[in-house]
Coordinates of C-alpha atoms and ligand atoms in Angstrom, one line a residue:
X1 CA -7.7 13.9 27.3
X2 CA -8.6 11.6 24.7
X3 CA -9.8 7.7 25.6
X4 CA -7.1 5.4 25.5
X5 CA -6.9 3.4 21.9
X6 CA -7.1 -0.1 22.7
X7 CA -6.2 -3.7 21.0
X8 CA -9.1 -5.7 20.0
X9 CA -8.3 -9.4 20.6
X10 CA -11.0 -12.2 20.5
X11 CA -13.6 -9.5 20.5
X12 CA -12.2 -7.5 23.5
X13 CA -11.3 -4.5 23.5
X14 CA -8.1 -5.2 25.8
X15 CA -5.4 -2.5 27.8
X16 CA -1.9 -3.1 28.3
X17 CA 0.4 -1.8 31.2
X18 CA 2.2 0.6 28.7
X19 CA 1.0 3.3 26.2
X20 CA 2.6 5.4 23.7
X21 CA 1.1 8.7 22.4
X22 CA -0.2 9.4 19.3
X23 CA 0.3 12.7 17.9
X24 CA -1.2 15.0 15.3
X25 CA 1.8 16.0 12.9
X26 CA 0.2 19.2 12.2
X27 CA -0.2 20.4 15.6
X28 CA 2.5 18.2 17.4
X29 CA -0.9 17.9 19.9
X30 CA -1.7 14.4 21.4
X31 CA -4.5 12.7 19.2
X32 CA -4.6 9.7 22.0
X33 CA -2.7 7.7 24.4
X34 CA -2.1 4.4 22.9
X35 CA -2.0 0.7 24.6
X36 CA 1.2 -1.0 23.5
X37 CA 1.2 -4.7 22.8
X38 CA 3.9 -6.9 24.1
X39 CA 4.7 -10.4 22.8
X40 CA 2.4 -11.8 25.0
X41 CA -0.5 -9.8 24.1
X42 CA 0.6 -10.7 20.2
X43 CA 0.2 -14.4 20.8
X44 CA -3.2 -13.9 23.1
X45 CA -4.3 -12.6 19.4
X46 CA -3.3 -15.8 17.6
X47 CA -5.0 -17.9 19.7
X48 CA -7.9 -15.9 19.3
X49 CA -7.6 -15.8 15.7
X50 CA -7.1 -19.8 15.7
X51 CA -9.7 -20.8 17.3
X52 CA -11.7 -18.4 15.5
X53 CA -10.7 -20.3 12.2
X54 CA -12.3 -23.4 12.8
X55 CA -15.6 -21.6 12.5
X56 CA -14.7 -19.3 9.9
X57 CA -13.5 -21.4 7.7
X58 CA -16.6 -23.3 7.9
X59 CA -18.7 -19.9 7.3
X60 CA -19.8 -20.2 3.6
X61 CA -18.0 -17.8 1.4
X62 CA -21.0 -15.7 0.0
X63 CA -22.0 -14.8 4.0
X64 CA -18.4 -14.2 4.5
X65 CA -19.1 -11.6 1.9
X66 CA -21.8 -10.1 3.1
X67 CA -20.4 -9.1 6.0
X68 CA -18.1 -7.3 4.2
X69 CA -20.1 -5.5 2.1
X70 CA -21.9 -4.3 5.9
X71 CA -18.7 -3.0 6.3
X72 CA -18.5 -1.3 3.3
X73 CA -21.8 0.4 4.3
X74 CA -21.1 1.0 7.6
X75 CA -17.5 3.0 5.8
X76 CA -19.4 4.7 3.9
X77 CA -21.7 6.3 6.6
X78 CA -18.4 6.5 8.9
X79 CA -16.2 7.8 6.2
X80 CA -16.1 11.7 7.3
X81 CA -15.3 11.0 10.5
X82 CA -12.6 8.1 9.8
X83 CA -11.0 11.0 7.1
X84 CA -11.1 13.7 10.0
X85 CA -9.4 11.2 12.6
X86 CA -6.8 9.9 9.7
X87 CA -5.7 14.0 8.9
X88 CA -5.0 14.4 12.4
X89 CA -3.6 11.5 12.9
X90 CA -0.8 11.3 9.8
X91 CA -1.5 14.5 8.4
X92 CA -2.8 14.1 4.8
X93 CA -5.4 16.8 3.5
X94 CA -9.0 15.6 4.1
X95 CA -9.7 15.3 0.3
X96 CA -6.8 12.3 0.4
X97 CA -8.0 10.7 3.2
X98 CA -11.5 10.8 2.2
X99 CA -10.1 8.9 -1.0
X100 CA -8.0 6.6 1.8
X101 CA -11.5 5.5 2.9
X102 CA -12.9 5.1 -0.8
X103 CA -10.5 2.6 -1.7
X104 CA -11.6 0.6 1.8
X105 CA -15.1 1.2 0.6
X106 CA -14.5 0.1 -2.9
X107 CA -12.1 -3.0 -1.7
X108 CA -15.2 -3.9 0.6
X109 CA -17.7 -4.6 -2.5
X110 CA -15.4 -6.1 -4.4
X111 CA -14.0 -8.5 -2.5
X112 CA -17.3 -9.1 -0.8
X113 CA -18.1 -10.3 -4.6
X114 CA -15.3 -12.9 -4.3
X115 CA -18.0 -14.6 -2.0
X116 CA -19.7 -15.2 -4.6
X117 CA -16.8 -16.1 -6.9
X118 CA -13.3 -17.1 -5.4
X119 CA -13.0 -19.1 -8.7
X120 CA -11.4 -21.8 -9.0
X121 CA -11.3 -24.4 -11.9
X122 CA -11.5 -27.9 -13.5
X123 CA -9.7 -29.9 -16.2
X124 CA -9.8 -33.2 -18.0
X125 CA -8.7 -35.9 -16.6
X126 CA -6.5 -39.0 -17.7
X127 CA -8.6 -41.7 -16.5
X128 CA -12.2 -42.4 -16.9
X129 CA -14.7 -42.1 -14.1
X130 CA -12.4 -39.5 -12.4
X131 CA -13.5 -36.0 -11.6
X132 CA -10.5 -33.4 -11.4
X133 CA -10.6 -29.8 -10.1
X134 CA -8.5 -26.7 -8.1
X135 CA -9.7 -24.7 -5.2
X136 CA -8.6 -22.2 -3.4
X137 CA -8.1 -23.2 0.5
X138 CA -8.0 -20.5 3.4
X139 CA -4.6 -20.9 4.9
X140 CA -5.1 -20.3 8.6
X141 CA -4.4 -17.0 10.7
X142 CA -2.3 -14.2 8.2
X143 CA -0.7 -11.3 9.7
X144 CA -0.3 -8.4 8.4
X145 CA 2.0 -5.2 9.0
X146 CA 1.0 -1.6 7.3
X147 CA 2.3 1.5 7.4
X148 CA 0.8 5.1 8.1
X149 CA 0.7 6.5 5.0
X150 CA -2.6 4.8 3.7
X151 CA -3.5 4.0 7.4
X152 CA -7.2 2.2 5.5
X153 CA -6.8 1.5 2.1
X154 CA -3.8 -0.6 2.2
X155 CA -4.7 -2.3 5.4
X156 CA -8.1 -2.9 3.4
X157 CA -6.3 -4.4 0.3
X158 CA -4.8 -7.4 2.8
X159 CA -7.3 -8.0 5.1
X160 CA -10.6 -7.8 2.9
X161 CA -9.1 -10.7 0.7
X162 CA -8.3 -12.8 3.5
X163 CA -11.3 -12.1 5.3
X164 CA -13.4 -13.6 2.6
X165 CA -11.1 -16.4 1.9
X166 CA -11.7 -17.7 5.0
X167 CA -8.8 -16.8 7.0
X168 CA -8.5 -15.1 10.7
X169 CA -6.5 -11.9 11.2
X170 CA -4.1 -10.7 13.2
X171 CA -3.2 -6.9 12.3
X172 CA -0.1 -4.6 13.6
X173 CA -0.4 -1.0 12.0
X174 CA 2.0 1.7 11.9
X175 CA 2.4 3.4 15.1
X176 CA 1.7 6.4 14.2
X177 CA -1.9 5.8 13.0
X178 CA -3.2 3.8 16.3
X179 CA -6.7 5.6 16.6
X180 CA -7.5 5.6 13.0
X181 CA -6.7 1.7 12.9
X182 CA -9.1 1.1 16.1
X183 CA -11.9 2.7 13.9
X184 CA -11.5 0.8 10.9
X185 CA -11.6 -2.0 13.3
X186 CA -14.6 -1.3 15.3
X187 CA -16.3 -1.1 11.5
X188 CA -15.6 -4.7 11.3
X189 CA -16.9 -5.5 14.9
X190 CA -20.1 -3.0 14.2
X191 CA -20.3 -5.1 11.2
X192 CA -21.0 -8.4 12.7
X193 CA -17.9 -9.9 11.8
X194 CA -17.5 -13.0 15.1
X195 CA -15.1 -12.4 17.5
X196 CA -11.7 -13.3 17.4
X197 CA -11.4 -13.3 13.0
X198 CA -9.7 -9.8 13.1
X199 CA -7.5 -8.8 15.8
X200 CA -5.5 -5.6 16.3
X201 CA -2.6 -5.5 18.0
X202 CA -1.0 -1.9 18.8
X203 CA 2.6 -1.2 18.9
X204 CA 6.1 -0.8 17.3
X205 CA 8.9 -3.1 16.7
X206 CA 8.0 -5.7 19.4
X207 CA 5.2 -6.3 18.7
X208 CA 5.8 -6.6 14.9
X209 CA 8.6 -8.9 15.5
X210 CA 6.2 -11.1 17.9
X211 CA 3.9 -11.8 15.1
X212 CA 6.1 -11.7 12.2
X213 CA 7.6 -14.6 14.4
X214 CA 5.1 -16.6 15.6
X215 CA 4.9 -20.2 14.7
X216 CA 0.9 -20.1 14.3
X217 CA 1.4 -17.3 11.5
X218 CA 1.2 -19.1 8.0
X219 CA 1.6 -15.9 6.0
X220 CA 2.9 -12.3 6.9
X221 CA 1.6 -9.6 4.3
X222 CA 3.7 -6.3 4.7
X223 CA 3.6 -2.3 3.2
X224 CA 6.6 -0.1 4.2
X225 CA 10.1 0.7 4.2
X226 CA 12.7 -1.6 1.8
X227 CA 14.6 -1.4 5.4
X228 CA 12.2 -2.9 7.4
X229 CA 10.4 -5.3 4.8
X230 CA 13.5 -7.2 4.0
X231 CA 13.9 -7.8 8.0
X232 CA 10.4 -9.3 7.9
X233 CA 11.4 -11.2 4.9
X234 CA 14.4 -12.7 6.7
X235 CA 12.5 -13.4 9.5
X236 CA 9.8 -14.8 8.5
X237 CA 11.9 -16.9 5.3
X238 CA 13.6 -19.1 8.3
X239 CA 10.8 -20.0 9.7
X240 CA 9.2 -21.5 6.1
X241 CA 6.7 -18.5 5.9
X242 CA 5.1 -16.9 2.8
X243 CA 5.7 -13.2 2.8
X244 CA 4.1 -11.1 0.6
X245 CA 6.1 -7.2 0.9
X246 CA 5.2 -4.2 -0.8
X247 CA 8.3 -1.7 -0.1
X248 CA 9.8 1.1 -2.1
X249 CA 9.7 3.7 -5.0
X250 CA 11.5 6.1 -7.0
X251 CA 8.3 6.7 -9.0
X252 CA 9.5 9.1 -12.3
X253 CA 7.7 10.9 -14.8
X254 CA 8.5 11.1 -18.0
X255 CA 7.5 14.1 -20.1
X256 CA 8.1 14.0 -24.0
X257 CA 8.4 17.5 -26.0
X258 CA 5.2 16.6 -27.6
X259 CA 3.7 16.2 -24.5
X260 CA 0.2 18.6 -23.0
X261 CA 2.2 21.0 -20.7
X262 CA -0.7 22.2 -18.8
X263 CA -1.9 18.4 -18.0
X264 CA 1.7 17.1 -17.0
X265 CA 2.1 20.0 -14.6
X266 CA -0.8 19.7 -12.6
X267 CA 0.0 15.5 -13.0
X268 CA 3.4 16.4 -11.5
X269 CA 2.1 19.0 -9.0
X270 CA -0.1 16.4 -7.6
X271 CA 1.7 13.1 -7.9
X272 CA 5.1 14.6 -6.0
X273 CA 3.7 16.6 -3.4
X274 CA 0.0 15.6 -3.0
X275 CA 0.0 13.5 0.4
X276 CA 3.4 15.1 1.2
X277 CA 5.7 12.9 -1.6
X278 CA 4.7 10.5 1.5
X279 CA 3.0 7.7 -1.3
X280 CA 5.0 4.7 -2.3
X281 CA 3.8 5.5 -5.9
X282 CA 4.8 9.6 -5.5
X283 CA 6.9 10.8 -8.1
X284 CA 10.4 11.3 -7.3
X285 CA 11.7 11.6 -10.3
X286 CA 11.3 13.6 -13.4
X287 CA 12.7 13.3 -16.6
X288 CA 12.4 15.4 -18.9
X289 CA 13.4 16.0 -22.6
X290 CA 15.4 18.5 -23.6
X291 CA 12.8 20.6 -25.7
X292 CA 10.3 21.2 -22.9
X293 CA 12.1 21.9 -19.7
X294 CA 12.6 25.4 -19.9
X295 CA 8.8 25.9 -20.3
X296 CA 7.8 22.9 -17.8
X297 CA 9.9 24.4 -15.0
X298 CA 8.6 27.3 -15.4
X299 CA 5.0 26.4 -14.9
X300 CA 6.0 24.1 -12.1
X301 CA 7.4 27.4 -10.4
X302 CA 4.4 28.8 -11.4
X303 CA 2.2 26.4 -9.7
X304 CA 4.4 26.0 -7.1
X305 CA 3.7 29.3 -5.8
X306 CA 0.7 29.3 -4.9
X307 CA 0.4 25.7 -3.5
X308 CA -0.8 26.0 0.0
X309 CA 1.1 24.1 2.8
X310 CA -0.6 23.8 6.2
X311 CA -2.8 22.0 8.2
X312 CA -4.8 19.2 6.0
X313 CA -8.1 20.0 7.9
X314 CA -8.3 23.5 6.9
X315 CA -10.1 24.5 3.8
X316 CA -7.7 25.0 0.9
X317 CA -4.5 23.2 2.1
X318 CA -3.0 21.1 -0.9
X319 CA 0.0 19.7 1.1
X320 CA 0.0 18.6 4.6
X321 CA 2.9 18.1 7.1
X322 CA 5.3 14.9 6.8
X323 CA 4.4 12.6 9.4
X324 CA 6.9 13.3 12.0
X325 CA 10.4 14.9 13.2
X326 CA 12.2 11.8 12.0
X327 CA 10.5 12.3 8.7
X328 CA 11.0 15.7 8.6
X329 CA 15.1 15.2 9.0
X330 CA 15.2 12.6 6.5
X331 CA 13.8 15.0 3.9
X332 CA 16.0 17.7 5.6
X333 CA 19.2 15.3 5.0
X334 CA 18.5 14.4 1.1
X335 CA 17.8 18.2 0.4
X336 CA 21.5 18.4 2.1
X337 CA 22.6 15.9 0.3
X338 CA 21.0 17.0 -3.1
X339 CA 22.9 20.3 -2.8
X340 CA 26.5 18.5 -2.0
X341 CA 25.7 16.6 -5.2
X342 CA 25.7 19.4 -7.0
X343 CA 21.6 19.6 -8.1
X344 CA 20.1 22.8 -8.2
X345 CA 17.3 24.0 -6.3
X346 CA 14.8 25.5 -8.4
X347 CA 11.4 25.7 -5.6
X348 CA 11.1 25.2 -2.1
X349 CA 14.4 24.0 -0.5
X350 CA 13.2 24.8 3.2
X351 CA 10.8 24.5 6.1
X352 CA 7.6 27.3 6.1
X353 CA 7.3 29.5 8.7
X354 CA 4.2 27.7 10.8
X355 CA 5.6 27.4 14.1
X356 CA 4.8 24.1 15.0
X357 CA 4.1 21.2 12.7
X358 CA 6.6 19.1 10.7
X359 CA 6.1 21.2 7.1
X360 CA 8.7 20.9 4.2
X361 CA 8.0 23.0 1.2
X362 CA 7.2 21.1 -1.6
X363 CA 11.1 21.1 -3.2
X364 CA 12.3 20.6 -6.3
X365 CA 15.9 20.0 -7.9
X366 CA 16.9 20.3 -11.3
X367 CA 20.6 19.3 -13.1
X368 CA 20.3 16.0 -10.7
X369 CA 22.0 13.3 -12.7
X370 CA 20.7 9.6 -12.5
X371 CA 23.8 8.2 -11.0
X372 CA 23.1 10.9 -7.5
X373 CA 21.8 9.9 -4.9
X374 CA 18.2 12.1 -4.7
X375 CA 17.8 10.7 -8.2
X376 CA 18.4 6.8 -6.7
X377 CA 17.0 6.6 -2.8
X378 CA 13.4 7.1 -1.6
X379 CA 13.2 10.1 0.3
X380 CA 9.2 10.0 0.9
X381 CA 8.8 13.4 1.4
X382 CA 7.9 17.0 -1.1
X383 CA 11.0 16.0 -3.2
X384 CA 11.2 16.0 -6.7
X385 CA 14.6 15.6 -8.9
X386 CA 15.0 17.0 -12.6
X387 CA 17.2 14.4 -14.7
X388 CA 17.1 15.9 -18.3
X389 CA 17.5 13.4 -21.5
X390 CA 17.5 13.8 -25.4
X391 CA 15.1 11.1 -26.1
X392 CA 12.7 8.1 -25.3
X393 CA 14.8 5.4 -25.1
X394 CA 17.1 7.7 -22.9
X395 CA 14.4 8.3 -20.7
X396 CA 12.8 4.6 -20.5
X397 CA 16.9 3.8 -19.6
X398 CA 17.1 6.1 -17.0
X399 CA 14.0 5.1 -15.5
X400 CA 14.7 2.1 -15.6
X401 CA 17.7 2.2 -13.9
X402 CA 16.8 2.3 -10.2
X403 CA 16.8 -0.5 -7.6
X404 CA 12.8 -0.2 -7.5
X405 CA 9.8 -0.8 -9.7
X406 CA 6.6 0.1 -8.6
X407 CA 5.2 3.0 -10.8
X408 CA 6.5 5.2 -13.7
X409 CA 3.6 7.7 -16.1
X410 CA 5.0 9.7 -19.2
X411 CA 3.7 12.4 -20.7
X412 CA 3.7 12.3 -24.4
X413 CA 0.5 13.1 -27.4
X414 CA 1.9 11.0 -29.8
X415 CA 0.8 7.0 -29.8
X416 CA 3.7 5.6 -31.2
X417 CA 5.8 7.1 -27.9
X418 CA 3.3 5.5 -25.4
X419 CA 2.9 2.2 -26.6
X420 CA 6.8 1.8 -27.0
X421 CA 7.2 3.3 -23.0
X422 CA 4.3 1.0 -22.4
X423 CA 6.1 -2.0 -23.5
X424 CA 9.5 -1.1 -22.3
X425 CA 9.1 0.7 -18.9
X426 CA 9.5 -1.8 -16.2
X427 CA 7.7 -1.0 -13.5
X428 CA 4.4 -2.8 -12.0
X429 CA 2.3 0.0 -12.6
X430 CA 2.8 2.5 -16.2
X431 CA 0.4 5.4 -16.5
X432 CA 0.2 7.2 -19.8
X433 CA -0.9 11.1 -19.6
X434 CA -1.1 10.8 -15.8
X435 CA 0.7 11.0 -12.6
X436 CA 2.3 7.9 -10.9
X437 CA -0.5 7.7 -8.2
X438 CA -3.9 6.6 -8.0
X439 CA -3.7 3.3 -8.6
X440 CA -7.1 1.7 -8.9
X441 CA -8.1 -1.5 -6.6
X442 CA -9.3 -3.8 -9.4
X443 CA -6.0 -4.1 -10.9
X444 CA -3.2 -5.8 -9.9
X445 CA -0.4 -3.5 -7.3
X446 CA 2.9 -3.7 -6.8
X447 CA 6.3 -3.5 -8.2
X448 CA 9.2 -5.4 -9.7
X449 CA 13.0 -4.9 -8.5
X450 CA 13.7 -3.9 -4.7
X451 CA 10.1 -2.8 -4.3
X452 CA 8.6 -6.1 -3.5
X453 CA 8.9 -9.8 -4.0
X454 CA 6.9 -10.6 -6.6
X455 CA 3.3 -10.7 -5.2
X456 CA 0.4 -8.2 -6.1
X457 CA -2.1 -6.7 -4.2
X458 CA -5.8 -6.0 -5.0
X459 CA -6.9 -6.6 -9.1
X460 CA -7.4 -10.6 -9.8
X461 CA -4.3 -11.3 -7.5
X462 CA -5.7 -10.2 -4.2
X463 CA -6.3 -13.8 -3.3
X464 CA -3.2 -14.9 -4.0
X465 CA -1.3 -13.6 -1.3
X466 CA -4.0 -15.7 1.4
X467 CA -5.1 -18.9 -0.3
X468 CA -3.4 -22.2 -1.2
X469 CA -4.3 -24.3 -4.1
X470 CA -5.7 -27.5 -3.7
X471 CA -5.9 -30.0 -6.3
X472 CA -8.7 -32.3 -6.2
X473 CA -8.8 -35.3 -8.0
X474 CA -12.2 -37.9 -7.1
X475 CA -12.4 -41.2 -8.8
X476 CA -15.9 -42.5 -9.1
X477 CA -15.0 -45.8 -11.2
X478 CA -15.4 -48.1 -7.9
X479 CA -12.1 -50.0 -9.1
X480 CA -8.3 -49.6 -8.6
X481 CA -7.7 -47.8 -12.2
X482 CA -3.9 -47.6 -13.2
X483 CA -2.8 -45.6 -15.6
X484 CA -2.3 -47.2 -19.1
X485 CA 0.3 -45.7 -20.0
X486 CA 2.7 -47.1 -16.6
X487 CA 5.3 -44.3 -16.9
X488 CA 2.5 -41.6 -16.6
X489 CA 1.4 -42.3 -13.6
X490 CA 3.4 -39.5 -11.5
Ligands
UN1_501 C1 0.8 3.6 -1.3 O1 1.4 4.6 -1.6 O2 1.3 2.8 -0.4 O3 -1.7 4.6 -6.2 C2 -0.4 3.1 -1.9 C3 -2.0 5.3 -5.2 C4 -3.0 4.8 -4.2 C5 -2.3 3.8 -3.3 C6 -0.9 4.1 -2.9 N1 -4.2 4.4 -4.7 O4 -1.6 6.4 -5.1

């Protein structure tokens, strides 16, 4: 059997009287039994990461970045075996999880460069002999919530930026991607990074709740569902907090009669069902003009067919299993649910016959109207609905038109079309002649609408989510100076 996965708090790697098991969704086989924080364990971590501050804090910011750029080494020599653990963990195909681990790589150097940066800036001032400039202050111990689907890069995205702004962290991930977690952590420990700055803390709900309410948490930084992000939100909102959530999609692509047919169909291909539809940026959606849809679905079918579903660790898999029975249902229920509404199903539509495992066929619907509920709700699985429309500004409506915002592409070879979708879609991420995934971690993530709150990840704003301003004003004149002007004096 497979060593228990433990919590790292103040540098210890620490049990707890109950587990939980870990499972590979491919297999349904136990990856490892899993120590399960309680609330108690959760605030042993904040104290850790408090008194870890006081020293951190202190630590300038350019050896706050080299460490992390030893962890972006040490990632990069560990990143086949982290990929191996994450497929059998959550079930993405190795290629994805190898690019999991990239983006952690990549977030590593370039935050680490923020040691050297973490700009801030100065500005005249109304008096004479005064000196006035802004910084950016750490803001204490953050915690942070992630979900399984990008069980190291997103993590990466919060906790790199904090780390080098000086902050100590306490870090709940998913449940379902315990093992993988403990590795990125022990990168971080292998690292050199002092005891007590990061802390993982292993469980579900309880544990979650314990730090999303503890008093000694300034900021909570969340990735997952809409459902459980706006409980954080509440949560968190009465006790004063700043919460920064990153929730849901319903990703679309557009594609334009004068669009490349080969090039949107492999965008599509990959984009809905690469990592199982299971990406907040998968598409969802697809809307399509009236010209091309014959042709398009058929080379979707086409493609379709031989797409191979299986077991990401094996050579040649493109789509993996979702990430467990409850996952599986939920894409089980929509495809239900598609059917009542009337949508037609044009590929997939049904489980493959692997045995074991938790494998949908990549599915796709067309004749799904925007105002149904598979063209409206995040499924997060293989699912992909058809809306047809006459035009562009049909399409930009109807994409438009859903409670979320993160990402939205469109396919089209003409200029004019793409700089008019690029100024009217309103989503926080627009692709032109691409899918709606693989967004890149020097610019700015995250969505408008229901899918977050207004904060960005990674790009220039990766700070923002774990510093304060702080306005500094020195007077050098030796004397009491008063405004002239009386009524300027704020
Ligand atoms: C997510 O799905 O939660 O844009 C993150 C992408 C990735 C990140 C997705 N680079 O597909």
């Amino acid at each position: 059997m497979s060593e228990l996965v433990r919590h790292y708090i103040g540098g210890q790697w620490v049990e707890s009287s109950e587990t939980f098991d870990s499972l590979n969704p491919a297999t349904e086989e136990l990856v490892a039994p899993v120590a399960k924080a309680d609330a108690q364990q959760v605030d042993a971590a904040v104290q850790a990461a408090k008194a870890a501050y006081r020293d951190w804090r202190l630590t300038p910011a350019p050896r706050r970045g080299e460490v992390l750029y030893a962890v972006a080494q040490l990632l990069t020599e560990r990143k086949e075996a982290l990929s191996r653990l994450m497929t059998q963990e959550m079930g993405k195909v190795l290629s994805e999880a190898r690019g999991d681990v990239q983006e952690a790589i990549d977030m590593a150097y370039y935050m680490g460069g923020e040691g050297r940066r973490m700009l801030g800036y100065t500005a005249p001032v109304e008096m004479p002999d005064k000196f006035g400039m802004a910084l950016r202050d750490s803001v204490g111990v953050v915690g942070l919530v992630t979900p399984w689907n990008f069980p190291v890069a997103v993590p990466s995205w919060k906790m790199l930026p904090a780390l080098v702004a000086g902050n100590c962290v306490v870090w709940k991930p998913s449940e379902e991607t315990p093992a993988v977690a403990a590795a990125f952590v022990k990168v971080f420990e292998d690292a050199g990074l002092p005891p007590g700055v990061l802390n993982l803390v292993l469980g579900a709900g309880e544990a979650g709740n314990a730090l999303v309410s503890h008093p000694d948490v300034r900021v909570i930084s969340f990735t997952g569902s809409t459902d459980t992000g706006l409980k954080v939100y509440q949560k968190a909102a009465a006790l004063g907090k700043k919460v920064c959530l990153e929730m849901g999609g319903k990703n679309a692509i557009i594609v334009l009669d004068d669009a490349n047919l080969e090039l949107a169909t492999k965008a599509i291909t990959w984009s809905a069902y690469g990592t199982t539809g299971q990406r907040c940026t998968a598409t969802s959606r697809l809307i399509v003009q009236s010209g091309i849809k014959p042709k398009l679905i058929e080379a979707l079918i086409e493609r379709a067919r031989v797409l191979k579903v299986g077991d990401g660790l094996q050579e040649g898999v493109e789509v993996g299993p979702l990430v467990n029975q409850k996952a599986l249902e939920k894409v089980e229920r929509y495809v239900g649910i598609g059917r009542d509404e009337g949508a037609q199903i044009v590929i997939g539509g049904g489980r493959p016959d692997t045995g074991r495992g938790f494998f949908y066929n990549p599915t796709l619907f067309s004749e799904v109207t925007p105002s149904m509920r598979i063209a409206r709700e995040e499924i997060f699985g293989p699912v992909l609905s058809l809306i047809e429309v006459d035009s562009l500004e049909q399409a930009v409506e109807v994409n438009n038109s859903v409670p979320f915002g993160l990402s939205s592409s469109i396919f089209t070879e003409n200029v004019n079309n793409a700089f008019r979708a690029i100024r009217d879609l309103t989503t926080g991420i627009v692709y032109i002649n691409h899918g709606t995934t693989g967004a890149e971690i020097q610019f700015p993530f995250g969505g408008t609408r229901g899918t977050g709150n207004g904060m960005r990840e990674a790009g220039t704003t990766a700070l923002d989510s774990f510093t304060e301003w702080k306005s500094v004003y020195v007077d050098y004149s030796g004397r009491l100076q008063r405004a002239q002007i009386d009524n300027r004096e704020g």
